mmCIF file of C-alpha atoms in Angstrom:
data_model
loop_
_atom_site.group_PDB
_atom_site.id
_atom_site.type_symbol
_atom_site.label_atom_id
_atom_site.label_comp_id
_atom_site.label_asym_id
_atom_site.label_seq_id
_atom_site.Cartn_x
_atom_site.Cartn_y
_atom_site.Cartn_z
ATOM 1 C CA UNK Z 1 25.603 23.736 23.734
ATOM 2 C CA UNK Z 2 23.027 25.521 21.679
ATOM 3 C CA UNK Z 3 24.163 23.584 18.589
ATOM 4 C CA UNK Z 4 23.659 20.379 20.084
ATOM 5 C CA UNK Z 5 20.148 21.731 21.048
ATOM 6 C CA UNK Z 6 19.133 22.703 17.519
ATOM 7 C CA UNK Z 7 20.811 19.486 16.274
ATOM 8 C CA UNK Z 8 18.738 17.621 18.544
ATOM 9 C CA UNK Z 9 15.450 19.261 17.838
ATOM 10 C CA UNK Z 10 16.275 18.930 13.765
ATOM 11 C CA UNK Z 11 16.404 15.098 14.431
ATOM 12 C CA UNK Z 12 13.501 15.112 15.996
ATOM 13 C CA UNK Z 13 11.834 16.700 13.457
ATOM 14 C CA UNK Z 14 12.820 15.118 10.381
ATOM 15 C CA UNK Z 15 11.379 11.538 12.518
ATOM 16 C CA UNK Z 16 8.432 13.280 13.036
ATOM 17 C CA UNK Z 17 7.628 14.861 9.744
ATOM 18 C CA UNK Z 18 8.855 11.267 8.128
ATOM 19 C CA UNK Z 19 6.657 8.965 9.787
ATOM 20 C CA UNK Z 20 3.937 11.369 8.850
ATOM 21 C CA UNK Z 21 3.882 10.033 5.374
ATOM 22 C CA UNK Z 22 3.595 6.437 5.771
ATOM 23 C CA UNK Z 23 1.136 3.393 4.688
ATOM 24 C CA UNK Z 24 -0.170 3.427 8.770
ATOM 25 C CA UNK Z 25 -0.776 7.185 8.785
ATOM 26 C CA UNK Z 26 -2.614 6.826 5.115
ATOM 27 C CA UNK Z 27 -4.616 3.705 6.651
ATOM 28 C CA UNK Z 28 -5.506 5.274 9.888
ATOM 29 C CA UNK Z 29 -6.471 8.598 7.807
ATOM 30 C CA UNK Z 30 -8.944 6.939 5.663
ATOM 31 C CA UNK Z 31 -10.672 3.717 7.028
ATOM 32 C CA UNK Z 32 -13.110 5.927 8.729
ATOM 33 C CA UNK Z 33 -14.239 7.952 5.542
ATOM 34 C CA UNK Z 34 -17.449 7.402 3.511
ATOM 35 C CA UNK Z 35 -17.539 4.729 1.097
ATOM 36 C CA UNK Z 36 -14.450 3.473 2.222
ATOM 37 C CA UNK Z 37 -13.738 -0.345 2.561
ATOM 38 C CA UNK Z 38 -10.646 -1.401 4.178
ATOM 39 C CA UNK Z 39 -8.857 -5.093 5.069
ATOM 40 C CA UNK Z 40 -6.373 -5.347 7.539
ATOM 41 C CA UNK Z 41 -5.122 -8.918 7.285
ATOM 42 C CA UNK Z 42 -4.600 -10.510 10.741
ATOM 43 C CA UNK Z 43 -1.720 -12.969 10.331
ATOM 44 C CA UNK Z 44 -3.940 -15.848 11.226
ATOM 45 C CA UNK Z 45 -5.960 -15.508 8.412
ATOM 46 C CA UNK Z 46 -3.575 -14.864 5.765
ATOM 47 C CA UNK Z 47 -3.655 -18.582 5.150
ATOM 48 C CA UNK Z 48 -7.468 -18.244 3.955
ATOM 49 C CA UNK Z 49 -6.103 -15.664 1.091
ATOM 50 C CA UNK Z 50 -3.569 -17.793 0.081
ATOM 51 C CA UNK Z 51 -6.002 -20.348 -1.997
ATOM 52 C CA UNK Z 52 -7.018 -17.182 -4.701
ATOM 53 C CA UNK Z 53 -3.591 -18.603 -6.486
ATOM 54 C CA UNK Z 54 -0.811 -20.460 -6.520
ATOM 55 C CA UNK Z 55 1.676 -17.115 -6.773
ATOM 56 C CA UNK Z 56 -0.104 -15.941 -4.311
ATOM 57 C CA UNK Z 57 0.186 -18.948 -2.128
ATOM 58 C CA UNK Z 58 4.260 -18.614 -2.028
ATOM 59 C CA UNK Z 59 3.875 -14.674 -1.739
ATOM 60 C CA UNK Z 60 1.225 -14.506 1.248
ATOM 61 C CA UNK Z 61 3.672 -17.431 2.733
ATOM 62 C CA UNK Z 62 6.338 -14.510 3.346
ATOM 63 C CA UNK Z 63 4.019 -11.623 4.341
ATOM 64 C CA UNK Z 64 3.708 -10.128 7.349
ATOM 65 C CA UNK Z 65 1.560 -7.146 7.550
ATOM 66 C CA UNK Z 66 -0.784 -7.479 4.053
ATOM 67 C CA UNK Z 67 -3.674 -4.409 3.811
ATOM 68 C CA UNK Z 68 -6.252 -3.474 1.212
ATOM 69 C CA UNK Z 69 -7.793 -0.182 1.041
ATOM 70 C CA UNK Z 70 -10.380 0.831 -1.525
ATOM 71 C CA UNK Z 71 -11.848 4.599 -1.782
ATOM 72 C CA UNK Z 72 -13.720 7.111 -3.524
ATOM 73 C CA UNK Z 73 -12.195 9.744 -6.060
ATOM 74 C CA UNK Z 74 -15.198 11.120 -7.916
ATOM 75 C CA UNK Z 75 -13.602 14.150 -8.360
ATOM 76 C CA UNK Z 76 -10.446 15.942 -9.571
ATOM 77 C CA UNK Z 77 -9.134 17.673 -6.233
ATOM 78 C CA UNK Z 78 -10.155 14.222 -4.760
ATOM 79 C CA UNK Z 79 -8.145 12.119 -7.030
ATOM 80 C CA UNK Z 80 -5.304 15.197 -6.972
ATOM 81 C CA UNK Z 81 -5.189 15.005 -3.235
ATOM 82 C CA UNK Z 82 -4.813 11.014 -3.054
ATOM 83 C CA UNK Z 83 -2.230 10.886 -5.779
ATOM 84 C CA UNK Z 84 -0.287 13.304 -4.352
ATOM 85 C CA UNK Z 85 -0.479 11.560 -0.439
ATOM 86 C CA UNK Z 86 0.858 8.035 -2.329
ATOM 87 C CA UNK Z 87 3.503 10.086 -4.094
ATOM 88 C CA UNK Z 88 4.660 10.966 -0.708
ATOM 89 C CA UNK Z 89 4.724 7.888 0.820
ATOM 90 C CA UNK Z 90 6.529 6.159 -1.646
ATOM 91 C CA UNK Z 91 8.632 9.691 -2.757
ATOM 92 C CA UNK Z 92 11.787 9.223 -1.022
ATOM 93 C CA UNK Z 93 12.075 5.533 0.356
ATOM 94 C CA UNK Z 94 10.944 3.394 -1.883
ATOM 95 C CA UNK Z 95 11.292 2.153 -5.529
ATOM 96 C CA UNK Z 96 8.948 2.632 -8.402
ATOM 97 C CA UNK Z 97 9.297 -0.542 -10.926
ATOM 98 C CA UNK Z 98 6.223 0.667 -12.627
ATOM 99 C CA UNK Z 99 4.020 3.890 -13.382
ATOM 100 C CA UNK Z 100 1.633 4.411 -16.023
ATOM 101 C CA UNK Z 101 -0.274 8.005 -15.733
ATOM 102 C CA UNK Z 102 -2.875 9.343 -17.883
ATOM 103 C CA UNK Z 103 -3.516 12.641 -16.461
ATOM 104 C CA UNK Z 104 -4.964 12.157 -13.120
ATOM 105 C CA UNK Z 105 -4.988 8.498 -13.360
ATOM 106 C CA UNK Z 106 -2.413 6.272 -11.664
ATOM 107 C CA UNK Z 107 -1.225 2.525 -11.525
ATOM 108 C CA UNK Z 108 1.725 2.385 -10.103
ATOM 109 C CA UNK Z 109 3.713 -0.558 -8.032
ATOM 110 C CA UNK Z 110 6.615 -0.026 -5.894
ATOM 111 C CA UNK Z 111 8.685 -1.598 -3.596
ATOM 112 C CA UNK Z 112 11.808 -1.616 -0.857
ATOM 113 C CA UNK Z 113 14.156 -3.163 -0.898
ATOM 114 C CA UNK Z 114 17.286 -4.749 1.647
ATOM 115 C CA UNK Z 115 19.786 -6.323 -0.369
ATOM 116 C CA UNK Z 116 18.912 -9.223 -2.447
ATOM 117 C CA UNK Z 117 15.483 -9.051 -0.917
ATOM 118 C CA UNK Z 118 11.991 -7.382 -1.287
ATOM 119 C CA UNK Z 119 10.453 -6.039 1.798
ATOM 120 C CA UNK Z 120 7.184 -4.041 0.950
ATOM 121 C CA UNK Z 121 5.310 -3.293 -2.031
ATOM 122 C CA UNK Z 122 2.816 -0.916 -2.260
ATOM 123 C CA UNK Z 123 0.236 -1.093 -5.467
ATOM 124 C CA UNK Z 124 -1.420 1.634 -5.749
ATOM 125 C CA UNK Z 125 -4.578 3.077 -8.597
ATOM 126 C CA UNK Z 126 -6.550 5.431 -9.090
ATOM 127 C CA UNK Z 127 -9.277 5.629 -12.428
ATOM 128 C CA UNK Z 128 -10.749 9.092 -10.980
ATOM 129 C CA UNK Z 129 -13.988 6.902 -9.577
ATOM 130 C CA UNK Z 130 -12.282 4.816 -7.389
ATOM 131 C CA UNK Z 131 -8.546 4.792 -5.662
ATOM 132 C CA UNK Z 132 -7.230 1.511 -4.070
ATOM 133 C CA UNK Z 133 -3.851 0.731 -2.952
ATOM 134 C CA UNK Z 134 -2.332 -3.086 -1.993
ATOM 135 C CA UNK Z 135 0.640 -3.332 0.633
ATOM 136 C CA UNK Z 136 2.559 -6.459 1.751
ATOM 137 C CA UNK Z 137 5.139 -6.053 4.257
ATOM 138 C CA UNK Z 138 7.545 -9.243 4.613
ATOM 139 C CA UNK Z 139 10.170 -11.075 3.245
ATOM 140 C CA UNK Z 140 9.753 -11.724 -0.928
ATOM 141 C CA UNK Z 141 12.005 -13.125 -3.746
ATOM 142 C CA UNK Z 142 12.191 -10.129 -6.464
ATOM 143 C CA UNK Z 143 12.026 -12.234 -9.219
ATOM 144 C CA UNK Z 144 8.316 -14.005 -7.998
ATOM 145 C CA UNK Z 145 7.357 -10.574 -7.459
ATOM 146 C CA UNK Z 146 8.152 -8.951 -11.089
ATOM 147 C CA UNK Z 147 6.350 -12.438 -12.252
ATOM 148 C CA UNK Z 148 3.392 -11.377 -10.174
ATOM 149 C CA UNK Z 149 3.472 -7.697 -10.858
ATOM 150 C CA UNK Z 150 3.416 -9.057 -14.924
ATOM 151 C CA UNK Z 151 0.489 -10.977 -14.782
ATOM 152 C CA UNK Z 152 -1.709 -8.538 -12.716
ATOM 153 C CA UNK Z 153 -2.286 -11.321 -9.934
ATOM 154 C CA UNK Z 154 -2.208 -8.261 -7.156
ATOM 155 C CA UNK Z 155 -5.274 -6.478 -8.460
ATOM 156 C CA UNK Z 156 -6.885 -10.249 -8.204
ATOM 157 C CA UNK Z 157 -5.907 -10.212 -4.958
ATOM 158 C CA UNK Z 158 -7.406 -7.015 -3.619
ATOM 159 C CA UNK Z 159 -10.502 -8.435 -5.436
ATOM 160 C CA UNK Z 160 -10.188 -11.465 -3.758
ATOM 161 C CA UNK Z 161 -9.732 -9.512 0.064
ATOM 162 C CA UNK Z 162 -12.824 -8.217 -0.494
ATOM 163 C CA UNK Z 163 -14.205 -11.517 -1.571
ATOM 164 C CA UNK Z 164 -13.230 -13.281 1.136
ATOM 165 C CA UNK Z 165 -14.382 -10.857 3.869
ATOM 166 C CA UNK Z 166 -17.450 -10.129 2.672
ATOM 167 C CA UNK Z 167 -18.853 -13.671 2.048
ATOM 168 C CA UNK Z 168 -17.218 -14.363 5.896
ATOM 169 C CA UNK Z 169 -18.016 -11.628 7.594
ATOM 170 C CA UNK Z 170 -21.998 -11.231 8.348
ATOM 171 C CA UNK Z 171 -23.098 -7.498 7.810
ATOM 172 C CA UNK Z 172 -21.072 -6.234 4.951
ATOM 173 C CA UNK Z 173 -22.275 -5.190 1.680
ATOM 174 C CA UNK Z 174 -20.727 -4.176 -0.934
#
């Protein structure tokens, strides 16, 4: 009996200390903080975002949950403590297909995967100013995204979220 009571509670924490480090904890976590600017796509309008490109077009087609998140890191600790939150979001379940560091400095793109398929990618970068990150959540064809992931057409798009809300939306300023 007592076994099957520790069992129990060690499930129930490992869910609960796993969903702590996750692209909805990060999001929540931040969009409040100074100098912040953050785009939460609602599906309806993913159609507007699809016109920045044709790539983008097919991808955004197949996306499901798309969010843009751009932040401060004027500082070391900063830029230490944001690298090392995306490291553990992306540190056990998903794939890195690209890194470049230069000391504190990060690009790096990853993704997870369910058989044939691609169902998230996270962007993330950090050039100790500013940190952003990129997520999709959906349904994408690997090769469209390595083609995409080559020819920098995410950063465009993060440019082109903030684009396209700002000249919409009355009241912000970037």
């Amino acid at each position: 009996m007592i076994k099957k009571v520790f069992f129990l509670f060690g499930i129930i924490l490992l869910t609960s200390c796993g969903s702590y480090n996750s692209i909805d904890t990060f999001y929540n976590a931040h969009k409040n903080d100074n100098q912040v600017t953050a785009v939460r796509v609602p599906q309806f309008m993913l159609t507007l975002i699809s016109g920045i490109s044709p790539e983008m077009q097919s991808l955004v087609g197949n996306t499901r949950d798309l969010r843009y998140m751009r932040f401060p890191s004027a500082t070391p600790a900063k830029t230490q403590f944001l690298n090392k939150q995306m490291n553990g979001i992306t540190g056990n379940s998903f794939i890195e297909v690209y890194r470049k560091n230069d000391e504190l400095k990060r690009n790096v793109v990853s993704i997870r995967e369910k058989r044939n398929s691609v169902k998230e990618i996270l962007i993330y970068n950090n050039n100790n100013l500013n940190g952003s990150f990129l997520y999709f959540n959906g349904d994408f064809d690997p090769v469209k995204v390595r083609e995409i992931a080559k020819s920098d057409q995410f950063g465009k798009l993060g440019d082109g979220l903030i684009e396209q809300f700002s000249a919409g939306t009355p009241g912000i300023k970037e």
